[in-house]
Amino acid sequence: MAPAIDLNAPFIDHTEALERAEQGVSALECTRRDRWYPLYHIASAGGWINDPNGLSYFQGRWHVFFQLHPFGTQWGPMHWGHVSSADLVTWRREPVALAPSIEAENAGVFSGSAVVDANDTLNLLYTGHRWHNGRDDSAGNREVQCLATSRDGVRFEKHGVVIDNPEDLIDFRDPKVWRQDGRWYLVLGQRSRVNRGEIVLFSSNDLVNWRREGILYRHPDPNVYMLECPDFFPLTAPDGKTRWVLCFSAMGAKAQGYMNRNRNNAGYVVGTWEPGRTFEPEGAFHLWDWGQNFYAPQSMAAPDGRRLMIGWMSPAGASPMQDDGWCGQLTLPREVSLAADGALITTPARELEALREDTVDVGPATLGANEDLTVIEDAEATEIELSIDLAASTAERVGLKVHATEDGGYVYVAYDDQTGRVVLDRGAVRLGERGYRAAPREGHDSNLGTLKLRIYIDRGSIEVYVDGGRAAMSAYSFPTPGPRAVKLCAEGGALAVSSLRWHRLRSIGLA
């Protein structure tokens, strides 16, 4: 019988591992091409990134960590990258926070979250990941939950495993922790022994000793075998009632119509819960984002009571970014709130208006059938606010062609009158994945005859917010060299625009 492995035993000095990671990022940064590197989205200086981790506000600064492979532009041994900000607008790079250094995490420090305790210490709860055979996942893996702490928010001390994996489940990861009624709570995702996706709840008095409270949620779809990156938080509705939002990224869900079109899909269910009782869903599963590139969001409570969320813009398969010394970025920070009808609203954080350098007010406009109007000759970092009078428009599709290049490439953000949906169509792109996604507009009592779009265009991505945040869409777009125009379009009829203005945005300081 093989001797038991000490999961807390170091296999490399953590300081040395962090130094190697910094060197890896620097080496890739030296090769980086910036043709699509974001000006106002968070990305690593070099290397691959995925899930946002450890979102927190600590000692006067916002902290965003993220999964980082510092030695390549594809997924690899995970580290924790780190940026921070005093205002949620201008960011600075911090040293790599975590690197694999103990046996529990010899294949990677996976996703987790952060909380500040009464001693003004920043606590990171994260998943330690290791292969059973030490090489790959052919013999399965073992995942446990670990703790690291910091007094300055930059340098972290590891305390090892705090939640073991007693059933030796293949997938058991991504702890999200919060404090309530004088006690710490934590949710994490697991794959049961019969391959069902579940979220399990733990509680603790000290962040070190944890008690398993039981299964909080089991996905009803037998195709869903794992629920990654769970989150669980309360929101107060306009009627004063509190609802709990249970978030997860479902692995294995099959596409049905417009739903679940991505490989894995991040969404939420709303319901009721209190400690000691079960979570009672009150409705169906909803997508956080209807675009092609969105996954693994994480939220945090802001000091002023707002709920903020950031997601990962996940590439779909091989991406042109990977040839440029970097791959992956995060979404803009979004505010999450409950509407009177129970819908979740996600809007860009209000602080982002400080990115605006100048504004051009195009005003009302009309287009005849099949006409185009160039409203921006070259949009590199731009926010557009567009209001369309659908009642006065007769076109079958109306909207904006963004990243429109001289070779005929573009991405179309349009309202399709036949389906009643907002479409993000990449069918004309010259590089990267094609296809389209379509977000709904039904289910609210606002004037459906007026469509409001807020569109953020960065060097290599697009984020669309529909009807004040009733729906969101995130997608990569890789325009070819040359000017990147924005064109207002009408197809098969006339277009009436109530208002159109755009803002040139500045860098957040990381480009």
Short mmCIF file of C-alpha atoms in Angstrom, two decimals:
data_model
loop_
_atom_site.label_atom_id
_atom_site.label_comp_id
_atom_site.label_asym_id
_atom_site.label_seq_id
_atom_site.Cartn_x
_atom_site.Cartn_y
_atom_site.Cartn_z
CA MET A 1 0.00 0.00 0.00
CA ALA A 2 1.43 3.35 -1.03
CA PRO A 3 2.13 5.76 1.83
CA ALA A 4 -0.31 8.64 2.28
CA ILE A 5 0.71 11.90 0.65
CA ASP A 6 1.05 14.96 2.86
CA LEU A 7 -1.07 17.43 0.89
CA ASN A 8 0.44 20.39 2.74
CA ALA A 9 4.05 19.39 2.02
CA PRO A 10 5.86 21.89 -0.22
CA PHE A 11 7.45 20.71 -3.46
CA ILE A 12 8.89 24.14 -4.28
CA ASP A 13 9.43 27.35 -2.35
CA HIS A 14 6.42 29.58 -2.98
CA THR A 15 8.54 32.71 -3.43
CA GLU A 16 10.62 30.94 -6.05
CA ALA A 17 7.46 29.74 -7.82
CA LEU A 18 6.07 33.28 -7.89
CA GLU A 19 9.34 34.63 -9.32
CA ARG A 20 9.24 32.06 -12.10
CA ALA A 21 5.66 33.05 -12.89
CA GLU A 22 6.59 36.74 -13.11
CA GLN A 23 9.43 35.87 -15.47
CA GLY A 24 7.06 33.84 -17.62
CA VAL A 25 4.56 36.69 -17.93
CA SER A 26 7.36 39.15 -18.72
CA ALA A 27 8.76 36.92 -21.44
CA LEU A 28 5.37 36.66 -23.12
CA GLU A 29 4.75 40.38 -22.73
CA CYS A 30 7.92 41.03 -24.71
CA THR A 31 6.40 39.15 -27.66
CA ARG A 32 2.92 40.62 -27.29
CA ARG A 33 1.13 42.21 -30.21
CA ASP A 34 -1.50 44.77 -29.28
CA ARG A 35 -3.74 44.73 -32.35
CA TRP A 36 -6.59 43.32 -30.19
CA TYR A 37 -5.15 43.79 -26.72
CA PRO A 38 -7.84 45.58 -24.64
CA LEU A 39 -7.58 49.22 -23.65
CA TYR A 40 -10.27 49.18 -20.96
CA HIS A 41 -10.81 45.51 -20.08
CA ILE A 42 -8.67 43.61 -17.58
CA ALA A 43 -6.15 41.20 -19.12
CA SER A 44 -2.77 39.81 -18.13
CA ALA A 45 0.35 41.49 -19.51
CA GLY A 46 1.12 38.12 -21.08
CA GLY A 47 -0.11 34.54 -20.98
CA TRP A 48 -3.52 32.90 -20.72
CA ILE A 49 -6.22 33.95 -18.25
CA ASN A 50 -9.62 32.59 -17.32
CA ASP A 51 -12.01 32.83 -14.34
CA PRO A 52 -12.11 36.01 -12.24
CA ASN A 53 -11.25 35.10 -8.63
CA GLY A 54 -11.16 36.77 -5.23
CA LEU A 55 -13.22 39.87 -6.08
CA SER A 56 -12.97 42.05 -2.98
CA TYR A 57 -12.60 45.53 -1.52
CA PHE A 58 -9.69 45.70 0.93
CA GLN A 59 -7.84 48.61 2.54
CA GLY A 60 -9.32 51.17 0.17
CA ARG A 61 -8.72 49.26 -3.07
CA TRP A 62 -10.72 46.99 -5.32
CA HIS A 63 -8.96 43.68 -5.92
CA VAL A 64 -9.49 41.39 -8.90
CA PHE A 65 -7.60 38.13 -9.15
CA PHE A 66 -7.85 35.74 -12.09
CA GLN A 67 -6.75 32.32 -13.24
CA LEU A 68 -3.41 32.70 -15.02
CA HIS A 69 -1.12 30.45 -17.02
CA PRO A 70 2.06 32.53 -17.05
CA PHE A 71 4.06 30.29 -19.40
CA GLY A 72 1.83 30.09 -22.46
CA THR A 73 -1.24 31.35 -24.29
CA GLN A 74 -3.28 28.18 -23.80
CA TRP A 75 -4.75 26.75 -20.62
CA GLY A 76 -2.02 25.31 -18.38
CA PRO A 77 -0.96 25.03 -14.72
CA MET A 78 -3.08 27.64 -12.99
CA HIS A 79 -1.72 30.55 -10.93
CA TRP A 80 -3.55 33.60 -9.57
CA GLY A 81 -2.90 36.88 -11.40
CA HIS A 82 -3.83 40.12 -9.68
CA VAL A 83 -4.77 43.74 -10.41
CA SER A 84 -6.13 46.43 -8.10
CA SER A 85 -7.81 49.82 -8.32
CA ALA A 86 -8.67 52.73 -6.05
CA ASP A 87 -11.70 53.76 -8.12
CA LEU A 88 -12.81 50.74 -10.22
CA VAL A 89 -11.65 52.67 -13.29
CA THR A 90 -7.85 52.94 -13.33
CA TRP A 91 -6.03 49.69 -12.54
CA ARG A 92 -2.48 48.71 -11.66
CA ARG A 93 -0.76 45.36 -11.95
CA GLU A 94 0.12 43.56 -8.75
CA PRO A 95 2.56 40.66 -8.39
CA VAL A 96 1.29 37.16 -9.12
CA ALA A 97 -0.51 36.22 -5.91
CA LEU A 98 -0.51 32.42 -5.86
CA ALA A 99 1.52 29.71 -7.58
CA PRO A 100 1.44 25.93 -7.14
CA SER A 101 3.88 25.07 -4.34
CA ILE A 102 2.34 22.38 -2.07
CA GLU A 103 1.30 18.83 -2.96
CA ALA A 104 -2.44 19.63 -2.74
CA GLU A 105 -2.06 22.00 -5.70
CA ASN A 106 0.78 20.48 -7.68
CA ALA A 107 -1.30 20.72 -10.88
CA GLY A 108 -2.67 24.20 -10.21
CA VAL A 109 -4.23 26.71 -7.84
CA PHE A 110 -7.78 26.72 -9.16
CA SER A 111 -10.60 29.23 -8.68
CA GLY A 112 -11.85 30.67 -5.41
CA SER A 113 -12.96 33.79 -3.60
CA ALA A 114 -11.89 36.34 -1.00
CA VAL A 115 -13.27 37.80 2.23
CA VAL A 116 -11.97 40.30 4.77
CA ASP A 117 -12.15 39.20 8.42
CA ALA A 118 -12.41 41.19 11.67
CA ASN A 119 -8.61 41.37 11.92
CA ASP A 120 -8.36 43.29 8.64
CA THR A 121 -6.88 40.27 6.89
CA LEU A 122 -7.67 39.33 3.31
CA ASN A 123 -8.49 35.60 3.13
CA LEU A 124 -8.35 33.66 -0.12
CA LEU A 125 -10.28 30.37 -0.26
CA TYR A 126 -9.30 28.43 -3.37
CA THR A 127 -9.13 24.94 -4.88
CA GLY A 128 -5.93 22.94 -4.83
CA HIS A 129 -5.80 20.68 -7.87
CA ARG A 130 -3.58 17.64 -8.40
CA TRP A 131 -3.45 14.71 -10.85
CA HIS A 132 -3.58 11.26 -9.25
CA ASN A 133 -0.79 10.02 -11.51
CA GLY A 134 1.18 13.27 -11.35
CA ARG A 135 1.01 13.80 -15.14
CA ASP A 136 -2.52 14.22 -16.51
CA ASP A 137 -6.18 13.50 -15.86
CA SER A 138 -6.17 9.96 -17.31
CA ALA A 139 -6.31 8.51 -13.76
CA GLY A 140 -8.57 11.26 -12.41
CA ASN A 141 -7.76 14.14 -10.13
CA ARG A 142 -8.19 15.16 -6.52
CA GLU A 143 -9.44 18.63 -5.56
CA VAL A 144 -9.41 20.16 -2.07
CA GLN A 145 -10.04 23.64 -0.68
CA CYS A 146 -7.14 25.70 0.64
CA LEU A 147 -6.62 28.97 2.54
CA ALA A 148 -4.11 31.81 2.07
CA THR A 149 -4.05 35.12 3.94
CA SER A 150 -2.57 38.59 3.52
CA ARG A 151 -2.24 41.68 5.70
CA ASP A 152 -1.37 43.98 2.77
CA GLY A 153 -3.40 42.47 -0.10
CA VAL A 154 -0.27 41.72 -2.12
CA ARG A 155 1.83 39.04 -0.36
CA PHE A 156 0.02 35.88 0.73
CA GLU A 157 0.83 33.20 3.27
CA LYS A 158 -0.50 29.72 2.56
CA HIS A 159 -2.19 27.73 5.33
CA GLY A 160 -2.86 24.57 3.35
CA VAL A 161 -5.95 22.39 3.08
CA VAL A 162 -9.04 23.43 5.08
CA ILE A 163 -11.67 21.28 3.32
CA ASP A 164 -10.68 17.79 2.23
CA ASN A 165 -12.34 15.71 -0.48
CA PRO A 166 -13.44 12.73 1.62
CA GLU A 167 -15.34 11.00 -1.18
CA ASP A 168 -12.47 11.53 -3.63
CA LEU A 169 -14.85 13.12 -6.14
CA ILE A 170 -13.42 13.92 -9.57
CA ASP A 171 -14.72 17.51 -9.51
CA PHE A 172 -14.98 19.37 -6.18
CA ARG A 173 -13.99 22.98 -6.57
CA ASP A 174 -14.43 26.77 -6.75
CA PRO A 175 -15.35 27.87 -3.19
CA LYS A 176 -17.34 31.11 -2.84
CA VAL A 177 -17.45 32.39 0.74
CA TRP A 178 -19.49 35.07 2.54
CA ARG A 179 -20.38 36.08 6.10
CA GLN A 180 -23.92 36.11 7.45
CA ASP A 181 -25.40 36.30 10.95
CA GLY A 182 -21.97 36.03 12.57
CA ARG A 183 -20.93 32.92 10.66
CA TRP A 184 -18.99 32.13 7.49
CA TYR A 185 -20.68 30.21 4.69
CA LEU A 186 -19.24 28.69 1.56
CA VAL A 187 -20.65 27.07 -1.57
CA LEU A 188 -18.70 24.96 -4.03
CA GLY A 189 -19.49 22.86 -7.07
CA GLN A 190 -19.15 19.12 -7.26
CA ARG A 191 -19.78 16.20 -9.60
CA SER A 192 -21.55 13.44 -7.71
CA ARG A 193 -20.58 9.77 -8.04
CA VAL A 194 -23.45 9.36 -10.50
CA ASN A 195 -22.29 12.35 -12.58
CA ARG A 196 -24.84 14.90 -11.48
CA GLY A 197 -23.98 18.56 -11.04
CA GLU A 198 -24.47 19.74 -7.45
CA ILE A 199 -23.71 22.73 -5.21
CA VAL A 200 -22.78 21.90 -1.63
CA LEU A 201 -22.93 24.24 1.38
CA PHE A 202 -20.39 24.51 4.23
CA SER A 203 -20.25 26.73 7.33
CA SER A 204 -17.46 27.83 9.71
CA ASN A 205 -16.72 30.05 12.69
CA ASP A 206 -13.09 30.75 11.76
CA LEU A 207 -12.52 30.10 8.02
CA VAL A 208 -10.33 27.11 8.98
CA ASN A 209 -12.67 24.49 10.44
CA TRP A 210 -15.59 23.83 8.11
CA ARG A 211 -18.76 21.80 8.56
CA ARG A 212 -20.62 20.32 5.62
CA GLU A 213 -24.26 21.47 5.74
CA GLY A 214 -25.44 19.40 2.78
CA ILE A 215 -26.48 19.75 -0.84
CA LEU A 216 -27.85 23.23 -1.52
CA TYR A 217 -28.89 22.50 -5.11
CA ARG A 218 -28.86 19.57 -7.52
CA HIS A 219 -29.32 20.41 -11.18
CA PRO A 220 -32.53 18.85 -12.54
CA ASP A 221 -31.02 18.11 -15.96
CA PRO A 222 -29.28 14.68 -15.97
CA ASN A 223 -27.02 15.89 -18.79
CA VAL A 224 -25.46 18.49 -16.47
CA TYR A 225 -22.60 16.66 -14.77
CA MET A 226 -20.86 19.56 -13.03
CA LEU A 227 -21.70 23.04 -11.71
CA GLU A 228 -18.57 25.20 -11.80
CA CYS A 229 -17.87 28.54 -10.18
CA PRO A 230 -20.96 28.79 -7.96
CA ASP A 231 -22.00 32.04 -6.31
CA PHE A 232 -24.81 32.73 -3.86
CA PHE A 233 -25.98 36.13 -2.69
CA PRO A 234 -29.10 38.07 -1.63
CA LEU A 235 -30.72 40.95 -3.48
CA THR A 236 -33.52 43.20 -2.29
CA ALA A 237 -36.37 43.74 -4.73
CA PRO A 238 -38.19 47.08 -5.07
CA ASP A 239 -41.01 45.64 -2.93
CA GLY A 240 -38.53 45.18 -0.07
CA LYS A 241 -38.47 41.39 -0.26
CA THR A 242 -35.16 39.58 -0.32
CA ARG A 243 -34.39 36.95 -2.93
CA TRP A 244 -31.31 34.73 -3.14
CA VAL A 245 -29.52 34.37 -6.45
CA LEU A 246 -27.78 31.04 -7.02
CA CYS A 247 -25.25 31.25 -9.82
CA PHE A 248 -23.33 28.49 -11.56
CA SER A 249 -21.71 27.53 -14.83
CA ALA A 250 -23.41 24.37 -16.08
CA MET A 251 -21.29 21.77 -17.82
CA GLY A 252 -23.14 19.36 -20.10
CA ALA A 253 -26.35 21.30 -20.78
CA LYS A 254 -27.66 20.72 -24.30
CA ALA A 255 -28.58 23.53 -26.66
CA GLN A 256 -32.31 24.18 -26.95
CA GLY A 257 -33.38 26.84 -29.37
CA TYR A 258 -31.68 30.08 -28.36
CA MET A 259 -30.63 28.69 -24.96
CA ASN A 260 -27.31 27.09 -24.03
CA ARG A 261 -25.61 27.72 -27.35
CA ASN A 262 -22.12 27.88 -25.85
CA ARG A 263 -20.07 24.85 -24.89
CA ASN A 264 -20.79 25.53 -21.22
CA ASN A 265 -23.27 28.15 -20.02
CA ALA A 266 -23.24 30.50 -17.04
CA GLY A 267 -26.52 31.47 -15.47
CA TYR A 268 -28.63 31.68 -12.35
CA VAL A 269 -31.84 30.74 -10.59
CA VAL A 270 -33.64 33.03 -8.14
CA GLY A 271 -35.30 31.74 -4.98
CA THR A 272 -35.55 31.92 -1.19
CA TRP A 273 -33.16 30.65 1.47
CA GLU A 274 -32.08 31.18 5.04
CA PRO A 275 -29.51 29.33 7.14
CA GLY A 276 -30.73 25.94 8.25
CA ARG A 277 -33.26 25.65 5.43
CA THR A 278 -33.15 24.46 1.86
CA PHE A 279 -32.88 26.74 -1.15
CA GLU A 280 -36.25 27.00 -2.90
CA PRO A 281 -36.00 28.08 -6.56
CA GLU A 282 -38.86 30.26 -7.76
CA GLY A 283 -38.23 30.16 -11.47
CA ALA A 284 -36.27 28.72 -14.34
CA PHE A 285 -32.57 28.92 -15.16
CA HIS A 286 -31.58 32.17 -16.88
CA LEU A 287 -28.41 33.04 -18.76
CA TRP A 288 -26.28 35.85 -17.38
CA ASP A 289 -25.13 36.77 -20.86
CA TRP A 290 -26.40 35.79 -24.31
CA GLY A 291 -23.11 36.32 -26.16
CA GLN A 292 -20.63 33.80 -27.52
CA ASN A 293 -17.87 34.55 -25.02
CA PHE A 294 -18.99 34.66 -21.39
CA TYR A 295 -18.34 32.26 -18.50
CA ALA A 296 -17.50 31.83 -14.82
CA PRO A 297 -18.74 35.18 -13.41
CA GLN A 298 -18.08 36.10 -9.80
CA SER A 299 -19.76 38.77 -7.67
CA MET A 300 -18.83 40.84 -4.66
CA ALA A 301 -20.60 43.16 -2.25
CA ALA A 302 -19.42 46.77 -2.66
CA PRO A 303 -19.00 48.98 0.43
CA ASP A 304 -22.06 51.01 -0.61
CA GLY A 305 -24.26 47.90 -0.76
CA ARG A 306 -24.23 47.33 -4.50
CA ARG A 307 -23.64 43.87 -5.93
CA LEU A 308 -20.90 43.94 -8.57
CA MET A 309 -20.03 41.13 -10.95
CA ILE A 310 -17.22 40.40 -13.42
CA GLY A 311 -17.14 37.52 -15.91
CA TRP A 312 -14.53 35.88 -18.08
CA MET A 313 -14.75 36.36 -21.84
CA SER A 314 -13.93 32.75 -22.65
CA PRO A 315 -12.50 31.97 -26.11
CA ALA A 316 -14.34 29.33 -28.10
CA GLY A 317 -11.68 26.90 -29.30
CA ALA A 318 -8.49 28.15 -30.91
CA SER A 319 -8.31 31.93 -30.96
CA PRO A 320 -6.19 34.39 -32.98
CA MET A 321 -5.21 36.01 -29.66
CA GLN A 322 -3.04 33.00 -28.88
CA ASP A 323 -0.58 34.05 -31.58
CA ASP A 324 -0.06 37.44 -29.89
CA GLY A 325 1.52 36.50 -26.54
CA TRP A 326 -1.72 36.73 -24.55
CA CYS A 327 -5.18 35.18 -24.48
CA GLY A 328 -8.32 36.10 -22.59
CA GLN A 329 -9.84 39.10 -20.84
CA LEU A 330 -12.50 39.87 -18.27
CA THR A 331 -15.77 41.70 -18.83
CA LEU A 332 -16.47 45.16 -17.54
CA PRO A 333 -17.59 45.35 -13.90
CA ARG A 334 -21.38 45.09 -13.86
CA GLU A 335 -23.93 46.12 -11.27
CA VAL A 336 -26.55 43.46 -10.53
CA SER A 337 -30.02 44.38 -9.26
CA LEU A 338 -33.56 43.02 -9.08
CA ALA A 339 -36.36 44.63 -11.07
CA ALA A 340 -39.95 44.88 -9.85
CA ASP A 341 -40.97 41.94 -12.06
CA GLY A 342 -38.22 39.74 -10.61
CA ALA A 343 -35.83 40.04 -13.54
CA LEU A 344 -32.12 40.47 -12.87
CA ILE A 345 -30.62 43.63 -14.35
CA THR A 346 -26.92 43.87 -15.23
CA THR A 347 -25.51 47.26 -16.19
CA PRO A 348 -21.97 48.61 -16.50
CA ALA A 349 -20.74 49.91 -13.15
CA ARG A 350 -21.54 53.60 -12.85
CA GLU A 351 -17.87 54.41 -12.21
CA LEU A 352 -17.09 53.54 -15.84
CA GLU A 353 -18.53 56.84 -17.01
CA ALA A 354 -15.21 58.32 -15.84
CA LEU A 355 -13.58 56.56 -18.82
CA ARG A 356 -15.27 58.98 -21.21
CA GLU A 357 -12.83 61.45 -22.75
CA ASP A 358 -15.14 63.20 -25.19
CA THR A 359 -18.67 62.80 -26.54
CA VAL A 360 -20.18 63.17 -30.00
CA ASP A 361 -23.95 63.65 -30.13
CA VAL A 362 -25.21 62.45 -33.50
CA GLY A 363 -28.80 63.18 -32.49
CA PRO A 364 -31.95 61.77 -34.10
CA ALA A 365 -31.49 60.19 -37.52
CA THR A 366 -33.50 58.44 -40.20
CA LEU A 367 -32.40 56.00 -42.90
CA GLY A 368 -34.28 54.87 -45.95
CA ALA A 369 -34.65 51.25 -46.89
CA ASN A 370 -31.28 49.45 -47.19
CA GLU A 371 -29.26 52.55 -46.37
CA ASP A 372 -26.07 52.70 -44.30
CA LEU A 373 -24.63 55.69 -42.47
CA THR A 374 -21.06 55.77 -41.15
CA VAL A 375 -21.24 57.33 -37.70
CA ILE A 376 -17.62 56.67 -36.60
CA GLU A 377 -14.73 56.41 -39.04
CA ASP A 378 -12.42 54.54 -36.67
CA ALA A 379 -13.59 53.26 -33.27
CA GLU A 380 -10.85 51.72 -31.14
CA ALA A 381 -12.17 52.26 -27.60
CA THR A 382 -15.74 53.49 -27.75
CA GLU A 383 -19.05 53.47 -25.90
CA ILE A 384 -22.24 53.97 -27.94
CA GLU A 385 -25.70 54.87 -26.63
CA LEU A 386 -28.40 54.17 -29.19
CA SER A 387 -32.18 54.49 -28.95
CA ILE A 388 -34.26 53.14 -31.87
CA ASP A 389 -37.91 54.00 -32.42
CA LEU A 390 -39.16 50.61 -33.57
CA ALA A 391 -42.73 51.85 -33.86
CA ALA A 392 -41.60 54.32 -36.52
CA SER A 393 -39.22 51.88 -38.26
CA THR A 394 -40.25 49.45 -41.00
CA ALA A 395 -36.96 47.61 -41.50
CA GLU A 396 -36.63 43.86 -40.95
CA ARG A 397 -33.26 44.36 -39.21
CA VAL A 398 -31.76 47.57 -37.88
CA GLY A 399 -28.62 48.27 -35.93
CA LEU A 400 -24.90 48.89 -36.04
CA LYS A 401 -22.10 47.24 -37.95
CA VAL A 402 -19.07 47.57 -35.67
CA HIS A 403 -15.41 46.84 -36.37
CA ALA A 404 -16.30 47.40 -40.03
CA THR A 405 -13.08 47.14 -42.04
CA GLU A 406 -12.21 47.91 -45.64
CA ASP A 407 -12.18 44.21 -46.56
CA GLY A 408 -15.89 43.94 -45.76
CA GLY A 409 -15.57 42.39 -42.32
CA TYR A 410 -17.81 43.50 -39.45
CA VAL A 411 -19.88 42.35 -36.49
CA TYR A 412 -23.57 43.22 -36.65
CA VAL A 413 -25.45 44.28 -33.51
CA ALA A 414 -29.03 44.44 -34.71
CA TYR A 415 -32.69 44.14 -33.80
CA ASP A 416 -34.43 41.44 -35.82
CA ASP A 417 -38.08 42.37 -36.21
CA GLN A 418 -39.08 38.84 -37.26
CA THR A 419 -37.80 37.19 -34.07
CA GLY A 420 -38.18 40.15 -31.70
CA ARG A 421 -34.61 39.61 -30.51
CA VAL A 422 -31.35 41.52 -30.44
CA VAL A 423 -28.78 39.70 -32.55
CA LEU A 424 -25.00 39.70 -32.28
CA ASP A 425 -23.98 38.31 -35.65
CA ARG A 426 -20.35 37.50 -36.53
CA GLY A 427 -21.14 35.97 -39.92
CA ALA A 428 -19.04 38.56 -41.80
CA VAL A 429 -15.88 38.45 -39.66
CA ARG A 430 -12.62 37.65 -41.42
CA LEU A 431 -10.83 36.16 -38.40
CA GLY A 432 -11.98 34.01 -35.49
CA GLU A 433 -15.23 32.22 -34.77
CA ARG A 434 -18.38 33.11 -36.69
CA GLY A 435 -22.00 32.36 -35.80
CA TYR A 436 -24.58 34.50 -34.03
CA ARG A 437 -26.46 34.80 -30.77
CA ALA A 438 -29.89 36.31 -30.08
CA ALA A 439 -31.06 37.88 -26.83
CA PRO A 440 -34.77 38.20 -25.90
CA ARG A 441 -36.65 41.40 -25.13
CA GLU A 442 -39.85 39.97 -23.68
CA GLY A 443 -40.82 39.84 -20.02
CA HIS A 444 -40.93 43.47 -18.91
CA ASP A 445 -43.44 46.27 -18.95
CA SER A 446 -41.32 48.99 -20.55
CA ASN A 447 -42.15 50.32 -23.99
CA LEU A 448 -41.10 47.56 -26.36
CA GLY A 449 -41.56 50.02 -29.21
CA THR A 450 -38.31 51.69 -28.15
CA LEU A 451 -35.07 49.70 -28.16
CA LYS A 452 -32.17 51.02 -26.10
CA LEU A 453 -28.69 49.66 -26.71
CA ARG A 454 -25.47 50.47 -24.89
CA ILE A 455 -22.51 49.07 -26.79
CA TYR A 456 -18.87 48.94 -25.64
CA ILE A 457 -16.29 48.45 -28.38
CA ASP A 458 -12.70 47.62 -27.41
CA ARG A 459 -9.85 46.63 -29.70
CA GLY A 460 -10.91 42.99 -29.84
CA SER A 461 -14.27 42.69 -28.11
CA ILE A 462 -17.85 43.92 -27.92
CA GLU A 463 -20.23 44.12 -24.96
CA VAL A 464 -23.90 44.93 -25.55
CA TYR A 465 -26.45 45.92 -22.89
CA VAL A 466 -30.09 45.73 -23.98
CA ASP A 467 -32.96 47.82 -22.60
CA GLY A 468 -31.11 49.15 -19.58
CA GLY A 469 -29.51 45.81 -18.71
CA ARG A 470 -32.44 43.44 -19.26
CA ALA A 471 -30.03 41.37 -21.32
CA ALA A 472 -26.28 41.45 -22.00
CA MET A 473 -24.13 40.02 -24.79
CA SER A 474 -20.34 39.62 -24.80
CA ALA A 475 -18.23 38.52 -27.75
CA TYR A 476 -14.73 38.70 -29.15
CA SER A 477 -14.19 40.39 -32.48
CA PHE A 478 -10.83 40.41 -34.27
CA PRO A 479 -10.88 43.06 -37.01
CA THR A 480 -8.27 43.03 -39.74
CA PRO A 481 -5.77 45.94 -40.08
CA GLY A 482 -7.05 49.38 -40.97
CA PRO A 483 -9.79 51.72 -39.75
CA ARG A 484 -12.58 50.13 -37.71
CA ALA A 485 -15.74 51.97 -38.64
CA VAL A 486 -19.19 51.90 -37.07
CA LYS A 487 -22.12 52.01 -39.48
CA LEU A 488 -25.81 52.53 -38.80
CA CYS A 489 -27.86 50.17 -41.00
CA ALA A 490 -31.43 49.49 -42.14
CA GLU A 491 -32.41 46.29 -43.95
CA GLY A 492 -35.64 45.83 -45.91
CA GLY A 493 -37.24 49.04 -44.71
CA ALA A 494 -36.66 52.40 -43.02
CA LEU A 495 -35.02 53.16 -39.66
CA ALA A 496 -35.90 55.88 -37.15
CA VAL A 497 -33.28 56.63 -34.49
CA SER A 498 -34.48 58.67 -31.51
CA SER A 499 -30.98 59.40 -30.21
CA LEU A 500 -27.41 58.36 -30.86
CA ARG A 501 -24.28 59.52 -29.12
CA TRP A 502 -20.86 57.98 -28.63
CA HIS A 503 -17.97 58.46 -26.24
CA ARG A 504 -14.27 57.98 -26.84
CA LEU A 505 -12.88 56.01 -23.88
CA ARG A 506 -9.46 56.16 -22.30
CA SER A 507 -7.27 53.30 -21.17
CA ILE A 508 -7.67 51.78 -17.70
CA GLY A 509 -3.88 51.77 -17.35
CA LEU A 510 -3.01 48.17 -18.16
CA ALA A 511 -2.42 48.34 -21.94
#
